[in-house]
């Protein structure tokens, strides 16, 4: 059954539920939602992804990393360690920086397996 959120109050209730989730559970919920917003047309692919931006006070610019989805098969259906986005690496296929709560994860853009440290 599809839930249509049409009012500010309904969107606020949904946002309040999402805010209570720890990071690893929020990432798993978004893993189920964001890929539905992928568009392929005229040879251009766009995908809605989750990213983490870090601003270091003593360095110019932002560091941007896509949030990789934990490899649930590797973790026997689990979501990896129950920690913040502490694991970092890059996707060997798209060469984008990724972060995750899990050492074994999937690139949210191309779906390739990533090993993070």
Coordinates of C-alpha atoms in Angstrom, one line a residue:
X1 CA 0.0 0.0 0.0
X2 CA 1.5 3.3 -1.0
X3 CA 1.4 6.2 1.4
X4 CA 1.0 9.6 -0.1
X5 CA 2.3 12.4 2.0
X6 CA 0.5 15.6 1.0
X7 CA 0.4 17.9 4.0
X8 CA 3.1 19.7 5.9
X9 CA 2.0 17.9 9.1
X10 CA 2.3 14.4 7.4
X11 CA 5.8 15.3 6.1
X12 CA 6.8 16.6 9.5
X13 CA 5.6 13.3 11.1
X14 CA 7.7 11.3 8.6
X15 CA 10.7 13.5 9.2
X16 CA 10.4 13.1 13.0
X17 CA 10.4 9.3 12.6
X18 CA 13.5 9.4 10.3
X19 CA 15.4 11.7 12.8
X20 CA 15.1 9.1 15.5
X21 CA 16.9 6.5 13.5
X22 CA 20.6 5.9 14.1
X23 CA 22.8 6.6 11.0
X24 CA 23.2 3.0 9.9
X25 CA 19.4 2.5 9.9
X26 CA 18.7 5.8 8.2
X27 CA 21.2 4.8 5.5
X28 CA 19.4 1.5 5.0
X29 CA 16.0 3.2 4.7
X30 CA 17.4 5.7 2.1
X31 CA 19.1 2.7 0.2
X32 CA 15.5 1.5 -0.4
X33 CA 14.2 4.9 -1.6
X34 CA 16.9 6.9 -3.4
X35 CA 17.5 4.4 -6.3
X36 CA 13.9 4.9 -7.4
X37 CA 14.8 8.4 -8.5
X38 CA 17.3 7.3 -11.1
X39 CA 16.7 8.7 -14.6
X40 CA 18.3 7.5 -17.9
X41 CA 17.6 9.7 -20.9
X42 CA 19.5 10.9 -23.9
X43 CA 22.6 9.1 -22.9
X44 CA 22.7 10.8 -19.5
X45 CA 22.1 9.0 -16.2
X46 CA 21.2 10.9 -13.0
X47 CA 20.8 9.3 -9.6
X48 CA 19.7 10.7 -6.3
X49 CA 22.3 9.7 -3.7
X50 CA 23.2 10.4 -0.1
X51 CA 26.5 12.2 0.5
X52 CA 28.6 13.4 3.4
X53 CA 30.3 16.8 3.1
X54 CA 33.2 17.7 5.4
X55 CA 34.5 21.2 5.8
X56 CA 38.0 21.4 7.3
X57 CA 38.7 24.8 8.9
X58 CA 42.3 25.0 7.7
X59 CA 41.7 23.7 4.2
X60 CA 39.8 25.4 1.3
X61 CA 36.7 23.6 -0.2
X62 CA 34.6 20.7 0.9
X63 CA 35.4 17.0 0.9
X64 CA 32.5 15.1 -0.6
X65 CA 31.9 11.4 -0.2
X66 CA 29.0 9.3 -1.4
X67 CA 27.4 7.2 1.3
X68 CA 27.9 3.5 0.3
X69 CA 25.2 0.9 1.2
X70 CA 26.4 -1.9 3.5
X71 CA 26.8 -5.3 1.8
X72 CA 24.0 -7.1 3.7
X73 CA 25.0 -10.5 2.3
X74 CA 28.5 -10.1 3.8
X75 CA 26.9 -9.2 7.1
X76 CA 24.4 -12.1 7.1
X77 CA 21.5 -9.7 6.5
X78 CA 22.8 -7.1 9.0
X79 CA 23.8 -3.5 8.4
X80 CA 27.5 -3.7 9.5
X81 CA 28.8 -2.1 12.6
X82 CA 26.5 0.1 14.5
X83 CA 28.7 3.2 14.2
X84 CA 28.8 6.5 12.3
X85 CA 30.2 6.9 8.8
X86 CA 33.8 6.0 9.8
X87 CA 34.8 3.7 7.0
X88 CA 36.3 5.4 3.9
X89 CA 37.5 4.4 0.5
X90 CA 36.7 4.8 -3.2
X91 CA 34.8 3.0 -5.8
X92 CA 37.2 1.2 -8.2
X93 CA 34.6 1.5 -11.0
X94 CA 33.5 5.1 -10.8
X95 CA 36.5 6.4 -8.9
X96 CA 34.4 8.4 -6.5
X97 CA 35.2 8.7 -2.8
X98 CA 32.7 6.7 -0.6
X99 CA 32.0 6.4 3.1
X100 CA 30.0 3.9 5.1
X101 CA 29.4 2.5 8.5
X102 CA 30.5 -0.9 7.1
X103 CA 33.9 -2.1 5.7
X104 CA 32.1 -4.0 2.9
X105 CA 29.6 -1.9 1.0
X106 CA 28.2 -1.1 -2.4
X107 CA 28.7 2.2 -4.4
X108 CA 25.3 3.9 -4.4
X109 CA 25.9 5.1 -8.0
X110 CA 27.2 2.1 -10.0
X111 CA 26.5 -0.7 -7.5
X112 CA 30.1 -2.0 -7.4
X113 CA 31.4 -3.6 -4.3
X114 CA 33.7 -1.4 -2.3
X115 CA 36.2 -2.3 0.4
X116 CA 36.6 0.5 2.9
X117 CA 39.1 1.0 5.7

